[in-house]
């Protein structure tokens, strides 16, 4: 294809958009709602250009208009600049305090907008919704309502049960709108440092987070590995250290269901790792609304992050001022989409994982034990069953929990325990257990691997932000 952009004759073998073609020719077109790694959306109209085809001229958005043979594109005619100026003025009327919008308006000579609109932070570019759905695969945030009532948020304005606090939405948001959200939980690097300083105590370890103790433990109760989580909760309930615990039960056809329990039987029934992601938020809030005041939550790193972010937003302080929440974090490399996993594993293992007495992941193998017999396959064979969001989580060891527990780093029949806070110590005080040395290097090796994978995936999002911003000037 042969085409012209701003009088430069260009050629392309494959189909691309005007924006892509202009970028590769070094011609800048400003964008706001475009992200190179996402489907074009065409909502902000800032990339408007003029095209000429068969002698007819019209305006199109460069981010989603395909290059055609013979197309003539003009990116900065007076009419195009007028359109962009009007867009900048409208955006400034809506978001007068947002730095990126102020800068944009200034570039187009808009100082004081003529229109008066209700002040907002969000420009409705939809980048957060698209990155959450298209890239992370979680769909925790989306558009709501229509017309002038259009906004972005978690469904029905409720606290999101799907958000994994990966922070991808905050990487792409061009304004401060995402950080003003209260129903989803984008956790930034600064948030993490703030949480560590406020809640955790001990040495800061680059790979394992802040902690004061790391050891391997074995208890009397036969649970997963050393039975530490089950024993810890049972003892703390028995001694009145906690009033309730949020745990996950095996549930037919669905893999897991989180629920708050206040008796030892309930805790024991929930023993064993489920390797599925379920939200612990609803049962926690129900327990607090039901009058429980000291509640332990057992959760994967993403569940722990969500609760920490809510603490940081003062949600619990405002709603339940006298509540005390203990966070018992699990080691988690990845979780699975249960239905996909169940169907797939049946073929690979020859048994229905729903019938298994115990499921564990060890040394790269997924192992289901049934009637004393182990049935296993490589975790890599289950790669397509991993939940999409897990690829964006770089936390193996629940770095923000009060106490973290997992099998990596300890011998068979033991659990590795990482104590991170005074609350973590308080829970542990009541536990009787055999103590051994944990192998820190084994945990670090896996923690680094998970972090590297997540960093690589988040980098794709970050790079997109840089590309998008580098096309800002008209
Ligand atoms: Fe093209 Fe927004 S419409 S960047």
PDB file of N, CA and C in Angstrom, residues 230-324:
ATOM      1  N   UNK A 230      -4.675 -24.506  59.983  1.00  0.00           N
ATOM      2  CA  UNK A 230      -5.822 -25.089  60.697  1.00  0.00           C
ATOM      3  C   UNK A 230      -5.597 -25.022  62.206  1.00  0.00           C
ATOM      4  N   UNK A 231      -4.405 -25.417  62.653  1.00  0.00           N
ATOM      5  CA  UNK A 231      -4.123 -25.425  64.095  1.00  0.00           C
ATOM      6  C   UNK A 231      -4.156 -24.014  64.677  1.00  0.00           C
ATOM      7  N   UNK A 232      -3.571 -23.097  63.917  1.00  0.00           N
ATOM      8  CA  UNK A 232      -3.500 -21.706  64.381  1.00  0.00           C
ATOM      9  C   UNK A 232      -4.901 -21.142  64.622  1.00  0.00           C
ATOM     10  N   UNK A 233      -5.774 -21.352  63.628  1.00  0.00           N
ATOM     11  CA  UNK A 233      -7.134 -20.813  63.750  1.00  0.00           C
ATOM     12  C   UNK A 233      -7.897 -21.526  64.855  1.00  0.00           C
ATOM     13  N   UNK A 234      -7.743 -22.847  64.915  1.00  0.00           N
ATOM     14  CA  UNK A 234      -8.478 -23.613  65.931  1.00  0.00           C
ATOM     15  C   UNK A 234      -8.064 -23.152  67.336  1.00  0.00           C
ATOM     16  N   UNK A 235      -6.764 -23.004  67.554  1.00  0.00           N
ATOM     17  CA  UNK A 235      -6.276 -22.590  68.880  1.00  0.00           C
ATOM     18  C   UNK A 235      -6.739 -21.169  69.216  1.00  0.00           C
ATOM     19  N   UNK A 236      -6.644 -20.286  68.241  1.00  0.00           N
ATOM     20  CA  UNK A 236      -7.002 -18.884  68.508  1.00  0.00           C
ATOM     21  C   UNK A 236      -8.502 -18.738  68.755  1.00  0.00           C
ATOM     22  N   UNK A 237      -9.304 -19.546  68.064  1.00  0.00           N
ATOM     23  CA  UNK A 237     -10.750 -19.522  68.348  1.00  0.00           C
ATOM     24  C   UNK A 237     -10.996 -20.072  69.753  1.00  0.00           C
ATOM     25  N   UNK A 238     -10.316 -21.157  70.062  1.00  0.00           N
ATOM     26  CA  UNK A 238     -10.488 -21.811  71.366  1.00  0.00           C
ATOM     27  C   UNK A 238     -10.107 -20.875  72.509  1.00  0.00           C
ATOM     28  N   UNK A 239      -9.038 -20.112  72.314  1.00  0.00           N
ATOM     29  CA  UNK A 239      -8.542 -19.238  73.389  1.00  0.00           C
ATOM     30  C   UNK A 239      -9.175 -17.848  73.348  1.00  0.00           C
ATOM     31  N   UNK A 240     -10.062 -17.627  72.396  1.00  0.00           N
ATOM     32  CA  UNK A 240     -10.747 -16.328  72.325  1.00  0.00           C
ATOM     33  C   UNK A 240      -9.895 -15.203  71.772  1.00  0.00           C
ATOM     34  N   UNK A 241      -8.781 -15.547  71.096  1.00  0.00           N
ATOM     35  CA  UNK A 241      -7.958 -14.491  70.466  1.00  0.00           C
ATOM     36  C   UNK A 241      -8.714 -13.918  69.272  1.00  0.00           C
ATOM     37  N   UNK A 242      -9.449 -14.787  68.588  1.00  0.00           N
ATOM     38  CA  UNK A 242     -10.310 -14.317  67.480  1.00  0.00           C
ATOM     39  C   UNK A 242     -11.745 -14.817  67.732  1.00  0.00           C
ATOM     40  N   UNK A 243     -12.722 -14.099  67.160  1.00  0.00           N
ATOM     41  CA  UNK A 243     -14.130 -14.529  67.282  1.00  0.00           C
ATOM     42  C   UNK A 243     -14.572 -15.350  66.087  1.00  0.00           C
ATOM     43  N   UNK A 244     -13.863 -15.152  64.964  1.00  0.00           N
ATOM     44  CA  UNK A 244     -14.264 -15.857  63.742  1.00  0.00           C
ATOM     45  C   UNK A 244     -13.087 -15.913  62.788  1.00  0.00           C
ATOM     46  N   UNK A 245     -13.180 -16.841  61.850  1.00  0.00           N
ATOM     47  CA  UNK A 245     -12.129 -16.943  60.825  1.00  0.00           C
ATOM     48  C   UNK A 245     -12.793 -17.101  59.467  1.00  0.00           C
ATOM     49  N   UNK A 246     -12.268 -16.389  58.480  1.00  0.00           N
ATOM     50  CA  UNK A 246     -12.774 -16.562  57.110  1.00  0.00           C
ATOM     51  C   UNK A 246     -11.890 -17.593  56.428  1.00  0.00           C
ATOM     52  N   UNK A 247     -12.521 -18.703  56.043  1.00  0.00           N
ATOM     53  CA  UNK A 247     -11.774 -19.813  55.444  1.00  0.00           C
ATOM     54  C   UNK A 247     -12.463 -20.211  54.138  1.00  0.00           C
ATOM     55  N   UNK A 248     -11.811 -21.093  53.382  1.00  0.00           N
ATOM     56  CA  UNK A 248     -12.410 -21.518  52.105  1.00  0.00           C
ATOM     57  C   UNK A 248     -12.740 -23.002  52.168  1.00  0.00           C
ATOM     58  N   UNK A 249     -13.984 -23.312  51.827  1.00  0.00           N
ATOM     59  CA  UNK A 249     -14.436 -24.707  51.762  1.00  0.00           C
ATOM     60  C   UNK A 249     -14.392 -25.202  50.332  1.00  0.00           C
ATOM     61  N   UNK A 250     -14.210 -26.492  50.221  1.00  0.00           N
ATOM     62  CA  UNK A 250     -14.349 -27.118  48.908  1.00  0.00           C
ATOM     63  C   UNK A 250     -15.824 -27.051  48.540  1.00  0.00           C
ATOM     64  N   UNK A 251     -16.118 -26.661  47.325  1.00  0.00           N
ATOM     65  CA  UNK A 251     -17.521 -26.650  46.917  1.00  0.00           C
ATOM     66  C   UNK A 251     -17.658 -27.359  45.581  1.00  0.00           C
ATOM     67  N   UNK A 252     -18.641 -28.216  45.503  1.00  0.00           N
ATOM     68  CA  UNK A 252     -18.821 -28.986  44.279  1.00  0.00           C
ATOM     69  C   UNK A 252     -19.004 -28.082  43.078  1.00  0.00           C
ATOM     70  N   UNK A 253     -18.401 -28.445  41.983  1.00  0.00           N
ATOM     71  CA  UNK A 253     -18.533 -27.734  40.702  1.00  0.00           C
ATOM     72  C   UNK A 253     -17.963 -26.330  40.692  1.00  0.00           C
ATOM     73  N   UNK A 254     -17.487 -25.873  41.791  1.00  0.00           N
ATOM     74  CA  UNK A 254     -17.037 -24.485  41.804  1.00  0.00           C
ATOM     75  C   UNK A 254     -15.656 -24.348  42.427  1.00  0.00           C
ATOM     76  N   UNK A 255     -15.215 -25.377  43.099  1.00  0.00           N
ATOM     77  CA  UNK A 255     -13.880 -25.375  43.665  1.00  0.00           C
ATOM     78  C   UNK A 255     -13.772 -24.807  45.050  1.00  0.00           C
ATOM     79  N   UNK A 256     -14.458 -23.727  45.335  1.00  0.00           N
ATOM     80  CA  UNK A 256     -14.286 -23.151  46.671  1.00  0.00           C
ATOM     81  C   UNK A 256     -15.355 -22.138  47.010  1.00  0.00           C
ATOM     82  N   UNK A 257     -15.586 -21.979  48.304  1.00  0.00           N
ATOM     83  CA  UNK A 257     -16.532 -20.961  48.782  1.00  0.00           C
ATOM     84  C   UNK A 257     -15.971 -20.433  50.087  1.00  0.00           C
ATOM     85  N   UNK A 258     -15.801 -19.127  50.166  1.00  0.00           N
ATOM     86  CA  UNK A 258     -15.274 -18.551  51.410  1.00  0.00           C
ATOM     87  C   UNK A 258     -16.426 -18.337  52.385  1.00  0.00           C
ATOM     88  N   UNK A 259     -16.163 -18.593  53.647  1.00  0.00           N
ATOM     89  CA  UNK A 259     -17.201 -18.392  54.667  1.00  0.00           C
ATOM     90  C   UNK A 259     -16.527 -18.078  55.995  1.00  0.00           C
ATOM     91  N   UNK A 260     -17.244 -17.357  56.844  1.00  0.00           N
ATOM     92  CA  UNK A 260     -16.721 -17.080  58.187  1.00  0.00           C
ATOM     93  C   UNK A 260     -17.245 -18.162  59.128  1.00  0.00           C
ATOM     94  N   UNK A 261     -16.348 -18.712  59.931  1.00  0.00           N
ATOM     95  CA  UNK A 261     -16.774 -19.739  60.893  1.00  0.00           C
ATOM     96  C   UNK A 261     -16.333 -19.291  62.286  1.00  0.00           C
ATOM     97  N   UNK A 262     -17.069 -19.747  63.296  1.00  0.00           N
ATOM     98  CA  UNK A 262     -16.678 -19.358  64.653  1.00  0.00           C
ATOM     99  C   UNK A 262     -16.504 -20.567  65.557  1.00  0.00           C
ATOM    100  N   UNK A 263     -16.366 -21.747  64.940  1.00  0.00           N
ATOM    101  CA  UNK A 263     -16.113 -22.930  65.773  1.00  0.00           C
ATOM    102  C   UNK A 263     -14.994 -23.773  65.160  1.00  0.00           C
ATOM    103  N   UNK A 264     -14.411 -24.599  66.026  1.00  0.00           N
ATOM    104  CA  UNK A 264     -13.244 -25.375  65.592  1.00  0.00           C
ATOM    105  C   UNK A 264     -13.617 -26.371  64.491  1.00  0.00           C
ATOM    106  N   UNK A 265     -14.817 -26.955  64.595  1.00  0.00           N
ATOM    107  CA  UNK A 265     -15.237 -27.924  63.572  1.00  0.00           C
ATOM    108  C   UNK A 265     -15.244 -27.262  62.194  1.00  0.00           C
ATOM    109  N   UNK A 266     -15.736 -26.046  62.173  1.00  0.00           N
ATOM    110  CA  UNK A 266     -15.807 -25.301  60.908  1.00  0.00           C
ATOM    111  C   UNK A 266     -14.423 -25.102  60.313  1.00  0.00           C
ATOM    112  N   UNK A 267     -13.460 -24.801  61.175  1.00  0.00           N
ATOM    113  CA  UNK A 267     -12.083 -24.594  60.712  1.00  0.00           C
ATOM    114  C   UNK A 267     -11.513 -25.904  60.183  1.00  0.00           C
ATOM    115  N   UNK A 268     -11.754 -26.978  60.909  1.00  0.00           N
ATOM    116  CA  UNK A 268     -11.168 -28.263  60.505  1.00  0.00           C
ATOM    117  C   UNK A 268     -11.779 -28.745  59.179  1.00  0.00           C
ATOM    118  N   UNK A 269     -13.062 -28.480  59.010  1.00  0.00           N
ATOM    119  CA  UNK A 269     -13.707 -28.885  57.750  1.00  0.00           C
ATOM    120  C   UNK A 269     -13.086 -28.186  56.541  1.00  0.00           C
ATOM    121  N   UNK A 270     -12.537 -27.013  56.776  1.00  0.00           N
ATOM    122  CA  UNK A 270     -11.996 -26.228  55.647  1.00  0.00           C
ATOM    123  C   UNK A 270     -10.536 -26.519  55.380  1.00  0.00           C
ATOM    124  N   UNK A 271      -9.945 -27.482  56.074  1.00  0.00           N
ATOM    125  CA  UNK A 271      -8.494 -27.678  55.919  1.00  0.00           C
ATOM    126  C   UNK A 271      -8.146 -28.163  54.506  1.00  0.00           C
ATOM    127  N   UNK A 272      -6.919 -27.871  54.130  1.00  0.00           N
ATOM    128  CA  UNK A 272      -6.471 -28.259  52.790  1.00  0.00           C
ATOM    129  C   UNK A 272      -6.527 -27.089  51.832  1.00  0.00           C
ATOM    130  N   UNK A 273      -5.512 -27.028  50.955  1.00  0.00           N
ATOM    131  CA  UNK A 273      -5.450 -25.913  50.000  1.00  0.00           C
ATOM    132  C   UNK A 273      -6.376 -26.182  48.823  1.00  0.00           C
ATOM    133  N   UNK A 274      -7.028 -25.094  48.317  1.00  0.00           N
ATOM    134  CA  UNK A 274      -8.007 -25.299  47.233  1.00  0.00           C
ATOM    135  C   UNK A 274      -7.463 -24.864  45.869  1.00  0.00           C
ATOM    136  N   UNK A 275      -6.450 -24.025  45.845  1.00  0.00           N
ATOM    137  CA  UNK A 275      -5.849 -23.551  44.593  1.00  0.00           C
ATOM    138  C   UNK A 275      -6.866 -22.894  43.659  1.00  0.00           C
ATOM    139  N   UNK A 276      -7.901 -22.301  44.221  1.00  0.00           N
ATOM    140  CA  UNK A 276      -8.838 -21.507  43.417  1.00  0.00           C
ATOM    141  C   UNK A 276      -8.950 -20.151  44.081  1.00  0.00           C
ATOM    142  N   UNK A 277      -9.396 -19.157  43.308  1.00  0.00           N
ATOM    143  CA  UNK A 277      -9.504 -17.820  43.895  1.00  0.00           C
ATOM    144  C   UNK A 277     -10.975 -17.509  44.180  1.00  0.00           C
ATOM    145  N   UNK A 278     -11.252 -17.224  45.422  1.00  0.00           N
ATOM    146  CA  UNK A 278     -12.607 -16.789  45.774  1.00  0.00           C
ATOM    147  C   UNK A 278     -12.454 -15.539  46.635  1.00  0.00           C
ATOM    148  N   UNK A 279     -13.445 -14.701  46.609  1.00  0.00           N
ATOM    149  CA  UNK A 279     -13.328 -13.467  47.383  1.00  0.00           C
ATOM    150  C   UNK A 279     -13.630 -13.728  48.854  1.00  0.00           C
ATOM    151  N   UNK A 280     -12.752 -13.208  49.708  1.00  0.00           N
ATOM    152  CA  UNK A 280     -12.954 -13.362  51.149  1.00  0.00           C
ATOM    153  C   UNK A 280     -13.668 -12.133  51.722  1.00  0.00           C
ATOM    154  N   UNK A 281     -13.905 -11.162  50.843  1.00  0.00           N
ATOM    155  CA  UNK A 281     -14.400  -9.870  51.311  1.00  0.00           C
ATOM    156  C   UNK A 281     -15.820  -9.945  51.878  1.00  0.00           C
ATOM    157  N   UNK A 282     -16.717 -10.580  51.106  1.00  0.00           N
ATOM    158  CA  UNK A 282     -18.124 -10.625  51.538  1.00  0.00           C
ATOM    159  C   UNK A 282     -18.269 -11.331  52.889  1.00  0.00           C
ATOM    160  N   UNK A 283     -17.673 -12.541  53.078  1.00  0.00           N
ATOM    161  CA  UNK A 283     -17.812 -13.176  54.391  1.00  0.00           C
ATOM    162  C   UNK A 283     -17.166 -12.377  55.528  1.00  0.00           C
ATOM    163  N   UNK A 284     -16.067 -11.691  55.218  1.00  0.00           N
ATOM    164  CA  UNK A 284     -15.434 -10.868  56.255  1.00  0.00           C
ATOM    165  C   UNK A 284     -16.390  -9.752  56.691  1.00  0.00           C
ATOM    166  N   UNK A 285     -16.948  -9.070  55.710  1.00  0.00           N
ATOM    167  CA  UNK A 285     -17.834  -7.945  56.037  1.00  0.00           C
ATOM    168  C   UNK A 285     -19.105  -8.461  56.729  1.00  0.00           C
ATOM    169  N   UNK A 286     -19.615  -9.594  56.251  1.00  0.00           N
ATOM    170  CA  UNK A 286     -20.797 -10.181  56.913  1.00  0.00           C
ATOM    171  C   UNK A 286     -20.491 -10.492  58.375  1.00  0.00           C
ATOM    172  N   UNK A 287     -19.302 -11.063  58.608  1.00  0.00           N
ATOM    173  CA  UNK A 287     -18.931 -11.410  59.993  1.00  0.00           C
ATOM    174  C   UNK A 287     -18.861 -10.146  60.854  1.00  0.00           C
ATOM    175  N   UNK A 288     -18.269  -9.106  60.301  1.00  0.00           N
ATOM    176  CA  UNK A 288     -18.148  -7.845  61.067  1.00  0.00           C
ATOM    177  C   UNK A 288     -19.528  -7.235  61.307  1.00  0.00           C
ATOM    178  N   UNK A 289     -20.375  -7.283  60.265  1.00  0.00           N
ATOM    179  CA  UNK A 289     -21.738  -6.754  60.438  1.00  0.00           C
ATOM    180  C   UNK A 289     -22.508  -7.587  61.448  1.00  0.00           C
ATOM    181  N   UNK A 290     -22.173  -8.868  61.514  1.00  0.00           N
ATOM    182  CA  UNK A 290     -22.857  -9.768  62.456  1.00  0.00           C
ATOM    183  C   UNK A 290     -22.329  -9.640  63.872  1.00  0.00           C
ATOM    184  N   UNK A 291     -21.402  -8.726  64.109  1.00  0.00           N
ATOM    185  CA  UNK A 291     -20.957  -8.468  65.483  1.00  0.00           C
ATOM    186  C   UNK A 291     -19.612  -9.074  65.847  1.00  0.00           C
ATOM    187  N   UNK A 292     -19.003  -9.848  64.944  1.00  0.00           N
ATOM    188  CA  UNK A 292     -17.669 -10.383  65.248  1.00  0.00           C
ATOM    189  C   UNK A 292     -16.678  -9.215  65.201  1.00  0.00           C
ATOM    190  N   UNK A 293     -15.764  -9.200  66.121  1.00  0.00           N
ATOM    191  CA  UNK A 293     -14.857  -8.051  66.196  1.00  0.00           C
ATOM    192  C   UNK A 293     -13.410  -8.400  65.913  1.00  0.00           C
ATOM    193  N   UNK A 294     -13.021  -9.633  66.214  1.00  0.00           N
ATOM    194  CA  UNK A 294     -11.641 -10.034  65.931  1.00  0.00           C
ATOM    195  C   UNK A 294     -11.689 -11.196  64.940  1.00  0.00           C
ATOM    196  N   UNK A 295     -11.429 -10.872  63.713  1.00  0.00           N
ATOM    197  CA  UNK A 295     -11.629 -11.864  62.646  1.00  0.00           C
ATOM    198  C   UNK A 295     -10.302 -12.138  61.932  1.00  0.00           C
ATOM    199  N   UNK A 296      -9.973 -13.418  61.794  1.00  0.00           N
ATOM    200  CA  UNK A 296      -8.792 -13.800  61.004  1.00  0.00           C
ATOM    201  C   UNK A 296      -9.257 -14.138  59.596  1.00  0.00           C
ATOM    202  N   UNK A 297      -8.513 -13.673  58.604  1.00  0.00           N
ATOM    203  CA  UNK A 297      -8.844 -14.012  57.215  1.00  0.00           C
ATOM    204  C   UNK A 297      -7.686 -14.807  56.639  1.00  0.00           C
ATOM    205  N   UNK A 298      -8.000 -15.994  56.138  1.00  0.00           N
ATOM    206  CA  UNK A 298      -6.974 -16.782  55.456  1.00  0.00           C
ATOM    207  C   UNK A 298      -7.118 -16.485  53.972  1.00  0.00           C
ATOM    208  N   UNK A 299      -6.043 -16.042  53.365  1.00  0.00           N
ATOM    209  CA  UNK A 299      -6.198 -15.666  51.963  1.00  0.00           C
ATOM    210  C   UNK A 299      -4.918 -15.776  51.164  1.00  0.00           C
ATOM    211  N   UNK A 300      -5.113 -15.798  49.861  1.00  0.00           N
ATOM    212  CA  UNK A 300      -3.980 -15.783  48.931  1.00  0.00           C
ATOM    213  C   UNK A 300      -3.437 -14.345  48.872  1.00  0.00           C
ATOM    214  N   UNK A 301      -2.266 -14.147  48.272  1.00  0.00           N
ATOM    215  CA  UNK A 301      -1.687 -12.796  48.254  1.00  0.00           C
ATOM    216  C   UNK A 301      -2.648 -11.735  47.713  1.00  0.00           C
ATOM    217  N   UNK A 302      -3.438 -12.089  46.680  1.00  0.00           N
ATOM    218  CA  UNK A 302      -4.340 -11.074  46.100  1.00  0.00           C
ATOM    219  C   UNK A 302      -5.452 -10.714  47.081  1.00  0.00           C
ATOM    220  N   UNK A 303      -5.942 -11.697  47.829  1.00  0.00           N
ATOM    221  CA  UNK A 303      -6.999 -11.399  48.815  1.00  0.00           C
ATOM    222  C   UNK A 303      -6.443 -10.527  49.947  1.00  0.00           C
ATOM    223  N   UNK A 304      -5.223 -10.823  50.345  1.00  0.00           N
ATOM    224  CA  UNK A 304      -4.593 -10.038  51.417  1.00  0.00           C
ATOM    225  C   UNK A 304      -4.380  -8.600  50.947  1.00  0.00           C
ATOM    226  N   UNK A 305      -3.939  -8.443  49.693  1.00  0.00           N
ATOM    227  CA  UNK A 305      -3.706  -7.079  49.171  1.00  0.00           C
ATOM    228  C   UNK A 305      -4.985  -6.262  49.162  1.00  0.00           C
ATOM    229  N   UNK A 306      -6.089  -6.906  48.759  1.00  0.00           N
ATOM    230  CA  UNK A 306      -7.374  -6.195  48.710  1.00  0.00           C
ATOM    231  C   UNK A 306      -7.750  -5.688  50.107  1.00  0.00           C
ATOM    232  N   UNK A 307      -7.590  -6.525  51.095  1.00  0.00           N
ATOM    233  CA  UNK A 307      -7.992  -6.117  52.454  1.00  0.00           C
ATOM    234  C   UNK A 307      -7.064  -5.023  52.979  1.00  0.00           C
ATOM    235  N   UNK A 308      -5.780  -5.146  52.666  1.00  0.00           N
ATOM    236  CA  UNK A 308      -4.842  -4.082  53.081  1.00  0.00           C
ATOM    237  C   UNK A 308      -5.200  -2.749  52.417  1.00  0.00           C
ATOM    238  N   UNK A 309      -5.572  -2.808  51.144  1.00  0.00           N
ATOM    239  CA  UNK A 309      -5.915  -1.563  50.453  1.00  0.00           C
ATOM    240  C   UNK A 309      -7.168  -0.950  51.108  1.00  0.00           C
ATOM    241  N   UNK A 310      -8.113  -1.789  51.465  1.00  0.00           N
ATOM    242  CA  UNK A 310      -9.318  -1.281  52.145  1.00  0.00           C
ATOM    243  C   UNK A 310      -8.953  -0.669  53.498  1.00  0.00           C
ATOM    244  N   UNK A 311      -8.022  -1.288  54.186  1.00  0.00           N
ATOM    245  CA  UNK A 311      -7.555  -0.705  55.465  1.00  0.00           C
ATOM    246  C   UNK A 311      -6.952   0.665  55.197  1.00  0.00           C
ATOM    247  N   UNK A 312      -6.171   0.731  54.109  1.00  0.00           N
ATOM    248  CA  UNK A 312      -5.515   1.994  53.784  1.00  0.00           C
ATOM    249  C   UNK A 312      -6.527   3.087  53.430  1.00  0.00           C
ATOM    250  N   UNK A 313      -7.642   2.665  52.872  1.00  0.00           N
ATOM    251  CA  UNK A 313      -8.707   3.625  52.537  1.00  0.00           C
ATOM    252  C   UNK A 313      -9.580   3.934  53.756  1.00  0.00           C
ATOM    253  N   UNK A 314      -9.198   3.397  54.918  1.00  0.00           N
ATOM    254  CA  UNK A 314      -9.926   3.592  56.180  1.00  0.00           C
ATOM    255  C   UNK A 314     -11.323   3.000  56.165  1.00  0.00           C
ATOM    256  N   UNK A 315     -11.546   2.038  55.256  1.00  0.00           N
ATOM    257  CA  UNK A 315     -12.878   1.442  55.171  1.00  0.00           C
ATOM    258  C   UNK A 315     -13.280   0.800  56.501  1.00  0.00           C
ATOM    259  N   UNK A 316     -12.394  -0.020  57.061  1.00  0.00           N
ATOM    260  CA  UNK A 316     -12.762  -0.743  58.288  1.00  0.00           C
ATOM    261  C   UNK A 316     -12.855   0.223  59.469  1.00  0.00           C
ATOM    262  N   UNK A 317     -11.944   1.200  59.490  1.00  0.00           N
ATOM    263  CA  UNK A 317     -11.952   2.182  60.579  1.00  0.00           C
ATOM    264  C   UNK A 317     -13.281   2.943  60.593  1.00  0.00           C
ATOM    265  N   UNK A 318     -13.764   3.283  59.402  1.00  0.00           N
ATOM    266  CA  UNK A 318     -15.028   4.033  59.321  1.00  0.00           C
ATOM    267  C   UNK A 318     -16.240   3.161  59.624  1.00  0.00           C
ATOM    268  N   UNK A 319     -16.235   1.942  59.050  1.00  0.00           N
ATOM    269  CA  UNK A 319     -17.432   1.087  59.171  1.00  0.00           C
ATOM    270  C   UNK A 319     -17.459   0.276  60.462  1.00  0.00           C
ATOM    271  N   UNK A 320     -16.294  -0.180  60.889  1.00  0.00           N
ATOM    272  CA  UNK A 320     -16.235  -1.055  62.075  1.00  0.00           C
ATOM    273  C   UNK A 320     -15.058  -0.593  62.940  1.00  0.00           C
ATOM    274  N   UNK A 321     -15.218   0.539  63.622  1.00  0.00           N
ATOM    275  CA  UNK A 321     -14.067   1.161  64.294  1.00  0.00           C
ATOM    276  C   UNK A 321     -13.378   0.277  65.333  1.00  0.00           C
ATOM    277  N   UNK A 322     -14.110  -0.630  65.959  1.00  0.00           N
ATOM    278  CA  UNK A 322     -13.467  -1.456  66.993  1.00  0.00           C
ATOM    279  C   UNK A 322     -13.056  -2.837  66.480  1.00  0.00           C
ATOM    280  N   UNK A 323     -13.051  -3.019  65.164  1.00  0.00           N
ATOM    281  CA  UNK A 323     -12.708  -4.346  64.623  1.00  0.00           C
ATOM    282  C   UNK A 323     -11.196  -4.542  64.555  1.00  0.00           C
ATOM    283  N   UNK A 324     -10.785  -5.786  64.725  1.00  0.00           N
ATOM    284  CA  UNK A 324      -9.367  -6.133  64.578  1.00  0.00           C
ATOM    285  C   UNK A 324      -9.288  -7.289  63.577  1.00  0.00           C
TER     286      UNK A 324
END
